[in-house]
CSV table of C-alpha atoms and ligand atoms in Angstrom, one decimal:
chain,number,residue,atom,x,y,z
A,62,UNK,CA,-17.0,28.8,-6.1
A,63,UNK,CA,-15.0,32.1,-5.4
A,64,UNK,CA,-12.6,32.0,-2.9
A,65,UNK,CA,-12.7,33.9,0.2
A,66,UNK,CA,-11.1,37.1,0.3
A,67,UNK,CA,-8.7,37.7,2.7
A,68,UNK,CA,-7.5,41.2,3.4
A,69,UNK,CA,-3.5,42.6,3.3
A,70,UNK,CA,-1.8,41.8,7.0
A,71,UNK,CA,-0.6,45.2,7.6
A,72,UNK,CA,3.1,45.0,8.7
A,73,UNK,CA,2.1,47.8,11.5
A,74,UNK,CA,-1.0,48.2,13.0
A,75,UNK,CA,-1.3,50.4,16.1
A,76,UNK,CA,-4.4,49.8,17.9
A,77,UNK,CA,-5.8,51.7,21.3
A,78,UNK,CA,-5.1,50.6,24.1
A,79,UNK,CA,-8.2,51.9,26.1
A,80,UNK,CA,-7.5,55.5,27.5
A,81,UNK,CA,-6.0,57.3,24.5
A,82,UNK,CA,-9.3,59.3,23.6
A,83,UNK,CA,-10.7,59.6,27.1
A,84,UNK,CA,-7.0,61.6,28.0
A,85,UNK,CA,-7.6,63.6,25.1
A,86,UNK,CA,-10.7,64.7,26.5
A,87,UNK,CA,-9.6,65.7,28.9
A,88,UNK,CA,-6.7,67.7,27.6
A,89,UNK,CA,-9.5,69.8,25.1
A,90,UNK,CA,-11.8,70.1,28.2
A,91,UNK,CA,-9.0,71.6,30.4
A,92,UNK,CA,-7.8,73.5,27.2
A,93,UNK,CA,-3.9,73.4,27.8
A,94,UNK,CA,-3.3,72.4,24.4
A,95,UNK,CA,0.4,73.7,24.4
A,96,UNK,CA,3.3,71.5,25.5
A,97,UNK,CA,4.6,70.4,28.7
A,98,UNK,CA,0.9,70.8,30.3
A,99,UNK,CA,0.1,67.7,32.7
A,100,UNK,CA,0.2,64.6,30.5
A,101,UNK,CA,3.6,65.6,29.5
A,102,UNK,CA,4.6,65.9,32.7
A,103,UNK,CA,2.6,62.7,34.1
A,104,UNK,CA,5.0,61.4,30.7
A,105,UNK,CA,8.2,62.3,32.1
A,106,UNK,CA,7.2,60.9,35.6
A,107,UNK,CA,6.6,57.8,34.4
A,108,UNK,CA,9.4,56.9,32.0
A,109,UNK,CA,11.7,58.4,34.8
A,110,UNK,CA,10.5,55.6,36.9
A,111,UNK,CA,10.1,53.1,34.5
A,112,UNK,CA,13.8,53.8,33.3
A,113,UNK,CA,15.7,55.1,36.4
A,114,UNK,CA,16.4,58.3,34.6
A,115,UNK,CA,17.2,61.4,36.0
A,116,UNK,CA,15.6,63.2,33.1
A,117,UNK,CA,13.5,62.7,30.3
A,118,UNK,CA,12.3,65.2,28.0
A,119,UNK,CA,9.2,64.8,25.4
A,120,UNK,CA,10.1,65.8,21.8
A,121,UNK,CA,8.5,65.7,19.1
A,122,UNK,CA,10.5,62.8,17.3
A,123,UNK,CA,13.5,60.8,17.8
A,124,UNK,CA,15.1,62.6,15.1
A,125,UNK,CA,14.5,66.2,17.0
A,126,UNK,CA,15.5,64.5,20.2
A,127,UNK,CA,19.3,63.4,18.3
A,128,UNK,CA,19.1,67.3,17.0
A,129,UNK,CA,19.0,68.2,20.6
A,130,UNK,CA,21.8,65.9,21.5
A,131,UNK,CA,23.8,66.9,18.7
A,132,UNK,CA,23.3,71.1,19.8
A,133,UNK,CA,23.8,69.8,23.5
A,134,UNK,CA,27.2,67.8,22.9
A,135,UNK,CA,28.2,71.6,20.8
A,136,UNK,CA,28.8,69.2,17.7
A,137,UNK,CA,30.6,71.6,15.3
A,138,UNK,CA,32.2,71.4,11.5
A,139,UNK,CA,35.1,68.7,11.1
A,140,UNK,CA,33.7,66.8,13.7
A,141,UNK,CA,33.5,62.9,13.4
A,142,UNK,CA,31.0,61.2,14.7
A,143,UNK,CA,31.1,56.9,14.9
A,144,UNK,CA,27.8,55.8,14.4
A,145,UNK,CA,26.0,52.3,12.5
A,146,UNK,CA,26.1,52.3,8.8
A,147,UNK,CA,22.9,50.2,9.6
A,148,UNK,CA,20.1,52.1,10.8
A,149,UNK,CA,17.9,54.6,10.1
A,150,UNK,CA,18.6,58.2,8.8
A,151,UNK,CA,18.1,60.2,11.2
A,152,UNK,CA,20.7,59.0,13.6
A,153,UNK,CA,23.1,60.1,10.8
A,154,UNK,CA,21.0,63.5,9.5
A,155,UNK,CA,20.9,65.2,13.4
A,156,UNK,CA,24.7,65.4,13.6
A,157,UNK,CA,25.9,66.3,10.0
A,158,UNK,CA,23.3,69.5,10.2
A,159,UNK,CA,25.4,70.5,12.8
A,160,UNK,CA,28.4,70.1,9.8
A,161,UNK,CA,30.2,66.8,11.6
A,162,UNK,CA,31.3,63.9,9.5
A,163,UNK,CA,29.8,60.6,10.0
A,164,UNK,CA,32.0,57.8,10.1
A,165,UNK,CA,29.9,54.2,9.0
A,166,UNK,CA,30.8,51.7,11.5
A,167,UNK,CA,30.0,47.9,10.3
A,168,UNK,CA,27.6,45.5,12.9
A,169,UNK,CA,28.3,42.3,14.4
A,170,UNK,CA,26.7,39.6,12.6
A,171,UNK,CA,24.7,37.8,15.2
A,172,UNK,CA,22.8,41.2,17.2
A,173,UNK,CA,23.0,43.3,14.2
A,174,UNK,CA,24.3,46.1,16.2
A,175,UNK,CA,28.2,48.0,15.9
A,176,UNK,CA,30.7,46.1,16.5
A,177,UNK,CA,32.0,47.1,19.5
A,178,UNK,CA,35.4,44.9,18.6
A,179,UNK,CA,36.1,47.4,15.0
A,180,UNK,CA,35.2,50.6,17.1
A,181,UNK,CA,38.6,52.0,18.5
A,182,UNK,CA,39.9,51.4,15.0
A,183,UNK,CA,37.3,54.4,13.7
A,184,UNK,CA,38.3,56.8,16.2
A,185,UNK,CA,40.8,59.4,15.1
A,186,UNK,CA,41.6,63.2,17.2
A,187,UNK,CA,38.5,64.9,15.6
A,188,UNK,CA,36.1,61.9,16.6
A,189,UNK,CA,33.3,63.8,19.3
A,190,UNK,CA,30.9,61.0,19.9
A,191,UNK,CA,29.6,57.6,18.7
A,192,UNK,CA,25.8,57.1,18.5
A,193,UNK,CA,24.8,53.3,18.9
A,194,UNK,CA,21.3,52.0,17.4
A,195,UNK,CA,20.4,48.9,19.6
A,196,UNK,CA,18.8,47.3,16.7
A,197,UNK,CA,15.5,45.7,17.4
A,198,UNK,CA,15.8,46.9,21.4
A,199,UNK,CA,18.6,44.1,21.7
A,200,UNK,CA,21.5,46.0,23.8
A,201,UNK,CA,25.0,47.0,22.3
A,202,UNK,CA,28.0,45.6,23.9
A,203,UNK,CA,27.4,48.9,26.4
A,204,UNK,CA,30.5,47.6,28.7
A,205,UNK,CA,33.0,47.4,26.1
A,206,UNK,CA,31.8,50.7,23.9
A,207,UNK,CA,31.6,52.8,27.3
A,208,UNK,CA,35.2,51.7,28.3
A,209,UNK,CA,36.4,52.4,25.1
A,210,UNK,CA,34.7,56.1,24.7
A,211,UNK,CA,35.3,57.0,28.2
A,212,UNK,CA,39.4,55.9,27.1
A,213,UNK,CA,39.6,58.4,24.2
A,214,UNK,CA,37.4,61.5,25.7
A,215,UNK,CA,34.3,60.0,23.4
A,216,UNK,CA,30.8,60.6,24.0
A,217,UNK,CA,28.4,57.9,23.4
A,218,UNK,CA,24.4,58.8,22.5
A,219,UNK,CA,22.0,55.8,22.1
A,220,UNK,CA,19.4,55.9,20.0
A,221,UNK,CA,17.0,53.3,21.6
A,222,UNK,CA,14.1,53.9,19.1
A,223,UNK,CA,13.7,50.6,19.1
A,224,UNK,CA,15.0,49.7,22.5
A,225,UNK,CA,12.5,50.9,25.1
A,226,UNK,CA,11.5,48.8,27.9
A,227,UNK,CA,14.7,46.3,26.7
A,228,UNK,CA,17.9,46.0,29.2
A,229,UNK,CA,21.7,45.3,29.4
A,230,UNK,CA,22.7,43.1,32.4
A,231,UNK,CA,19.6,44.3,34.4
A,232,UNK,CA,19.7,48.2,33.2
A,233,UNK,CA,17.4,49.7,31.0
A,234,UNK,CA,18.5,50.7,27.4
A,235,UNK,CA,18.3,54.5,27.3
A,236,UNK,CA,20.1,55.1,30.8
A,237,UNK,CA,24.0,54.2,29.5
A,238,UNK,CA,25.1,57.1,27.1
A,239,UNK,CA,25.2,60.2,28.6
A,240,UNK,CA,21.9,61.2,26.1
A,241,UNK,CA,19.7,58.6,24.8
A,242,UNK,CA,16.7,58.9,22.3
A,243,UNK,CA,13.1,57.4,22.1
A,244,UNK,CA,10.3,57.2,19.3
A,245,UNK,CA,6.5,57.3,19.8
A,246,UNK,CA,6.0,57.2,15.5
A,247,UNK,CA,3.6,55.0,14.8
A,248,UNK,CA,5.6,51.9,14.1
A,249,UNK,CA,7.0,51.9,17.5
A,250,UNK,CA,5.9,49.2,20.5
A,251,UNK,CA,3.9,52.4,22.3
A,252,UNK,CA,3.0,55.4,20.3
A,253,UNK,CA,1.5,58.7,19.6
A,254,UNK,CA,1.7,59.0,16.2
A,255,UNK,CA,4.9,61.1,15.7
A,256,UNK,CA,6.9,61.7,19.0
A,257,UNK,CA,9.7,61.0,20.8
A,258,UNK,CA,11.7,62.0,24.2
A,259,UNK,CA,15.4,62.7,25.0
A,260,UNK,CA,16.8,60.8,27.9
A,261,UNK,CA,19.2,63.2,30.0
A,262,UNK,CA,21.9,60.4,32.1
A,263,UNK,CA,24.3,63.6,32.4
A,264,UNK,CA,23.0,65.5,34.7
A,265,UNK,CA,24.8,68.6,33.5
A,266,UNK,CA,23.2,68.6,30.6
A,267,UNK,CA,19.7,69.2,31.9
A,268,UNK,CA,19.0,72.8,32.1
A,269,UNK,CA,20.3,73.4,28.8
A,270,UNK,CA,18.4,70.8,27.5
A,271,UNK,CA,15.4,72.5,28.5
A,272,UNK,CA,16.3,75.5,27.1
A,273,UNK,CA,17.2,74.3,23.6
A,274,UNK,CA,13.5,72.4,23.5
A,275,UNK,CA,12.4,75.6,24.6
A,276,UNK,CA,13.1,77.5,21.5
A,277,UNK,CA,16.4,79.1,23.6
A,278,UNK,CA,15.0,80.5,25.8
A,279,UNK,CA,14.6,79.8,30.1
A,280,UNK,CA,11.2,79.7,29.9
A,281,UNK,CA,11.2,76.7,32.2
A,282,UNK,CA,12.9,78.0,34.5
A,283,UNK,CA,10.7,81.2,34.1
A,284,UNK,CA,7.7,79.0,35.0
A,285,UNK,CA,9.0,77.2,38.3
A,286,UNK,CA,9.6,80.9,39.9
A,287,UNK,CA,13.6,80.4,39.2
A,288,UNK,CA,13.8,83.6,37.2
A,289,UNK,CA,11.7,86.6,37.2
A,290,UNK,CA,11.7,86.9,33.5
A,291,UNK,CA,12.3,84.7,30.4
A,292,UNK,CA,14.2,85.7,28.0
A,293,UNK,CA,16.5,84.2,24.7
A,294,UNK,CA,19.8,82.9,26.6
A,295,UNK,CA,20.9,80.4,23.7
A,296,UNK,CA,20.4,78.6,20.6
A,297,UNK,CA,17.6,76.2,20.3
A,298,UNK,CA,14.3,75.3,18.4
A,299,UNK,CA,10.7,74.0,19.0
A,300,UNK,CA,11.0,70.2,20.3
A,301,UNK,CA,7.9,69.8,22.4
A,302,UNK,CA,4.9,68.2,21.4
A,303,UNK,CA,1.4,69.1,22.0
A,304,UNK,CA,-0.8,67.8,25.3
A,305,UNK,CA,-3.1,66.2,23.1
A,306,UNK,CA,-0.1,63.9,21.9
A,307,UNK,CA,1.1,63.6,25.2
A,308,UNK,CA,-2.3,63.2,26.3
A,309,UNK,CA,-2.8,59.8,23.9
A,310,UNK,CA,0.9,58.7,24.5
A,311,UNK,CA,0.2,58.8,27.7
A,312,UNK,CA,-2.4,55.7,27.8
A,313,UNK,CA,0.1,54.4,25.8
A,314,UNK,CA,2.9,54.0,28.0
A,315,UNK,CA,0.1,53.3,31.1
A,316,UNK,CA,-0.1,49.7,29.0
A,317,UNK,CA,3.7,49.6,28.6
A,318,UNK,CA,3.4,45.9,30.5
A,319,UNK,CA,0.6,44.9,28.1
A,320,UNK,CA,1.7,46.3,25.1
A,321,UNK,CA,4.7,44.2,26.3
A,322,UNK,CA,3.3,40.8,27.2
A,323,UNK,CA,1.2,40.3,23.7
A,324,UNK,CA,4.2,41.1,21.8
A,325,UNK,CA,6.3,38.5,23.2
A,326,UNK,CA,3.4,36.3,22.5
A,327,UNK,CA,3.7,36.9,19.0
A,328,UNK,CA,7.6,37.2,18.7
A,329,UNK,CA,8.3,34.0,21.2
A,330,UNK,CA,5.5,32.1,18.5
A,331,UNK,CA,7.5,33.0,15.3
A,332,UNK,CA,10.5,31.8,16.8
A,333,UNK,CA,8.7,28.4,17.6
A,334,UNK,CA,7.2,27.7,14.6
A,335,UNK,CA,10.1,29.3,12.6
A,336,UNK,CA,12.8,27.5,14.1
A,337,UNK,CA,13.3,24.5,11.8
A,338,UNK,CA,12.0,25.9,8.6
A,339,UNK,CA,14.7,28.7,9.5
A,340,UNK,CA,17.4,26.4,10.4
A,341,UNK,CA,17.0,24.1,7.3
A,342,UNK,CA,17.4,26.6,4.7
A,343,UNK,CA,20.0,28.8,6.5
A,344,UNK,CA,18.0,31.6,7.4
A,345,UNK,CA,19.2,33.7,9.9
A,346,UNK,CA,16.4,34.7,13.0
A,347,UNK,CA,17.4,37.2,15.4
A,348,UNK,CA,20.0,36.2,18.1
A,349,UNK,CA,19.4,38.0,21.8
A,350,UNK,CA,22.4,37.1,23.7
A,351,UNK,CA,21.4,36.0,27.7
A,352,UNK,CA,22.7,39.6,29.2
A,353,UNK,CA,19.7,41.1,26.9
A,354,UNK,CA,16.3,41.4,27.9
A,355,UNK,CA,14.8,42.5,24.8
A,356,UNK,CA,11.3,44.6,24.3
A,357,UNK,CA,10.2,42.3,21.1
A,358,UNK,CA,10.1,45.3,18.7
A,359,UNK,CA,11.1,43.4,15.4
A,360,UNK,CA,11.1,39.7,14.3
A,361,UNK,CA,12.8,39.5,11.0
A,362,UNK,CA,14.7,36.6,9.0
A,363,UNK,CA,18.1,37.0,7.4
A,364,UNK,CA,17.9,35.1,4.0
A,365,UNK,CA,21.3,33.6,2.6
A,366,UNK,CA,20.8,36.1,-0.7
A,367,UNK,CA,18.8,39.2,-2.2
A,368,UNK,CA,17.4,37.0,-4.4
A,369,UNK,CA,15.9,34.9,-2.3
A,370,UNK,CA,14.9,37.9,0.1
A,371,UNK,CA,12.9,39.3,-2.5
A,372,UNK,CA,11.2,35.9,-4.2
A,373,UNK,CA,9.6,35.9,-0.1
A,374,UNK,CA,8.4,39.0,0.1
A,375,UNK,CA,6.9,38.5,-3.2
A,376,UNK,CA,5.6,35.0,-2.2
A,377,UNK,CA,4.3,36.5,1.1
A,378,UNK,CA,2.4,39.5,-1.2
A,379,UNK,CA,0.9,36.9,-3.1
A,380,UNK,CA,-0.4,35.1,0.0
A,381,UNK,CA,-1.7,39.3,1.1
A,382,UNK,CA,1.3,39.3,3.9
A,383,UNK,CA,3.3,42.7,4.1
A,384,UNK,CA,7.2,41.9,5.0
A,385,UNK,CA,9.1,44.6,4.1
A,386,UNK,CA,13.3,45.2,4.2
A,387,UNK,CA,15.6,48.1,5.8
A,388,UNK,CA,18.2,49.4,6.2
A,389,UNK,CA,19.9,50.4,2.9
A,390,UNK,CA,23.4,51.0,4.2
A,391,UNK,CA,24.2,54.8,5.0
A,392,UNK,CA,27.7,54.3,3.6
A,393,UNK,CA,25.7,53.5,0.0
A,394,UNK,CA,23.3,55.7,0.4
A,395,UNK,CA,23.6,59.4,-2.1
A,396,UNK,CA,24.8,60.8,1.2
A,397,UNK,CA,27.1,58.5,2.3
A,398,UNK,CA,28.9,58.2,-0.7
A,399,UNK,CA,29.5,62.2,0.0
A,400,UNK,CA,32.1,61.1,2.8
A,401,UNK,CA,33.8,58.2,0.2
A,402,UNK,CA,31.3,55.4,1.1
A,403,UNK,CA,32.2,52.3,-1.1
A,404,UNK,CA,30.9,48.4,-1.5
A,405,UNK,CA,32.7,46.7,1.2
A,406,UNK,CA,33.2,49.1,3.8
A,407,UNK,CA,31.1,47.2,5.5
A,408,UNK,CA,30.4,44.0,4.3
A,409,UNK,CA,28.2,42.4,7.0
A,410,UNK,CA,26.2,45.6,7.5
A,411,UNK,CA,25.6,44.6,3.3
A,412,UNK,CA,25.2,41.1,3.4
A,413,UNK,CA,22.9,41.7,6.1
A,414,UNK,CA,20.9,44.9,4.1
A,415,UNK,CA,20.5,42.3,1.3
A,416,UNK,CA,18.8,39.4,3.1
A,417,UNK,CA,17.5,41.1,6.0
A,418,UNK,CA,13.0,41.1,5.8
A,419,UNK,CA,10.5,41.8,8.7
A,420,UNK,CA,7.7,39.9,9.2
A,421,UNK,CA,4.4,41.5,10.5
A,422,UNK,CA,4.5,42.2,14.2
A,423,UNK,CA,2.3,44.8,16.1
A,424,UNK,CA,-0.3,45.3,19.2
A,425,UNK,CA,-2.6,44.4,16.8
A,426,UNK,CA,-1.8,41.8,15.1
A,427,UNK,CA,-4.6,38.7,15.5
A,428,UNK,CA,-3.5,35.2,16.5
A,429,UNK,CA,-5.5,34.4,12.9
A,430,UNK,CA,-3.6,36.4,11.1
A,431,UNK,CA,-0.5,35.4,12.6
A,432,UNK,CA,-1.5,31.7,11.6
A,433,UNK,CA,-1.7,32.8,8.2
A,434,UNK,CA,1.8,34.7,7.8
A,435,UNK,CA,3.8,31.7,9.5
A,436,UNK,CA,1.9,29.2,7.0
A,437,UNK,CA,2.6,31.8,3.9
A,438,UNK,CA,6.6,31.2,4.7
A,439,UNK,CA,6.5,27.6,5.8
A,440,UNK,CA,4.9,27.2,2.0
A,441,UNK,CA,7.3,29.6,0.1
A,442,UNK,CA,8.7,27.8,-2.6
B,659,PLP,C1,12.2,55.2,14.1
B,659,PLP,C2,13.7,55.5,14.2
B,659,PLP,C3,14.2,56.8,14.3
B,659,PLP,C4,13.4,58.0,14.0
B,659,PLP,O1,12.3,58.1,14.8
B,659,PLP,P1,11.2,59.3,14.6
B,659,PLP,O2,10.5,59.4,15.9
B,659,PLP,O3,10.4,58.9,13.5
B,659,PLP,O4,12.0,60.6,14.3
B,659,PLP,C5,15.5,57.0,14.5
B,659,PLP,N1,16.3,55.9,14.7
B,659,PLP,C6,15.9,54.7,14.6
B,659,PLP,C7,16.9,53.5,14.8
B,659,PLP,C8,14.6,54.4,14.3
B,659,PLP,O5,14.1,53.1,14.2
């Protein structure tokens, strides 16, 4: 007897959610293929609303959207920006092209996000803004960083890749810094492939926003009759994405609440049957303090060493489950060690790289095969 082959649990699988390819239709049959045609804008309404934004901009990525934030805060050489030594590149990359230093801030050990409590320490006179990750769409300490930024002249960016549709004492994540960041890419809870948007809470800010997604020019304001001609006025690039992307993100975000509801299915179940196993062999699982409401992005365990991390996702291959690790420190990284990063500048942001795996979690991810990953750790060795 052979036994029954069982194929690889993605870690991601994005899955329709009903009107992707009807919107695209449309968009192709209307031909406005350009951006900022009607499902972008039908985009912006909506995460306006959902939000309570005054602004939001499509991009093409969250790392074009922190560009954008970096040009629109005039980030300049000898800068210092504050910003997570855990998290992705790109919340790092956007600032230093502009020439500004980043300066690694370590996380708190139960929400994984900066700690608000070493921040004032990092801030000298050259310090322009601190960019906080809320790392898996659970909220920073946004009381105490705001107080503390607003005390020394600082700005504070979010990037809430991960934290759309999550809050902070009844706010949405997105609406606290005067810019905030989104990502459609595909391992996001709603997508469009690659994409992203740039949340405008400054209000000031908003025209020359436009304009820098605009390539520099005021060809916005060209196009609601403001000006008579539009011309180059300032420096800026191409951030907007097409309407066919626009067209599929929207369905996307029109599923926002059931997008939502299956993954805290799947997230509230790991936690259930996790629990113990967790508990007995010291392994860390997320911590959402009460003041959070979080959008169920990641569910990922923290094991006590890098050895054992890697003997489970080994185990887990073997039994065809992909769990995969991040972040490798930035203050490690080639980069980061550019600016004197060094072992044990931040030693929880390390401890935490080392043990830190993610467990498949996605739209479309079956109750089956959920089954089968929580019994492939409940038997790890
Ligand atoms: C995914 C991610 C990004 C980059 O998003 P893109 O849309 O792929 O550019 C930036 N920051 C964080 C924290 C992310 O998780």
């Amino acid at each position: 007897m052979t036994a029954p082959i069982l194929a690889t649990i993605p870690f991601n699988r994005a899955i329709l959610t009903g009107r992707e390819l009807e919107n695209i239709q449309q968009a192709v049959e209307t031909m406005h293929l350009s951006g900022d045609g009607p499902f972008t804008r039908r985009c912006h309404a909506l995460l306006e609303q959902a939000l309570g934004a005054p602004k939001v901009l499509l991009t093409t990525s969250c790392t074009h959207a922190l560009e954008m934030s970096a040009l629109l805060l005039d980030i300049r050489p000898g800068d210092e920006v504050i910003l997570p030594s855990f998290t992705f590149v790109s919340t790092a990359n956007a600032f230093v092209l502009r020439g500004a230093k980043p300066v690694f801030a370590d996380i708190r050990p139960d929400t994984l996000n900066l700690d608000e409590t070493r921040l004032e320490a990092l801030i000298t006179a050259r310090t322009r803004a601190v960019v906080v990750v809320h790392y898996a769409g659970v909220a920073c300490e946004m009381d105490a960083i705001l107080a503390i930024a607003r005390r020394h002249g600082v700005a504070v960016v979010e990037d809430a890749a991960h934290g759309l549709f999550g809050c902070y004492k009844g706010r949405a994540l997105g609406t606290f810094g005067e810019l905030a960041t989104l990502s459609f890419h595909e391992t996001k809870n709603v997508t469009c492939g690659e994409g992203g948007a740039l949340i405008v809470n400054n209000e000031s800010y908003i025209q020359r926003a436009e304009v820098i997604r605009e390539k520099g020019t005021n060809r916005s304001s060209f196009f609601r009759g403001q000006v008579d001609k539009y011309t180059w006025v300032d420096v800026g690039s191409s951030y907007l994405p097409s309407e066919i992307l626009a067209a599929f993100l929207y369905a996307q975000l029109e599923a926002g609440n059931r997008i939502q509801a299956r993954r805290r299915v799947l997230w509230t179940r790991y936690r259930q049957e996790l629990a113990a196993w967790a508990s007995d062999r010291g392994v860390g699982l997320p911590v959402v303090p009460d003041h959070c409401e979080q959008p169920f992005h990641l569910f990922y365990l923290i094991l006590p060493s890098l050895e054992q991390r890697q003997s489970l996702i080994a185990h887990l291959a073997s039994a065809q489950v992909t769990a995969i690790f991040h972040y490798q420190p930035l203050h490690l990284s080639e980069m980061g060690r550019r600016w004197g990063g060094a072992p044990g500048d931040c030693p929880v942001t390390e401890r935490v790289s080392d043990g830190l795996l993610r467990l498949p979690l996605s739209m479309g991810l079956t109750d089956a095969e959920q089954e089968r990953v929580i019994a492939a750790v409940l038997t790890a060795p």
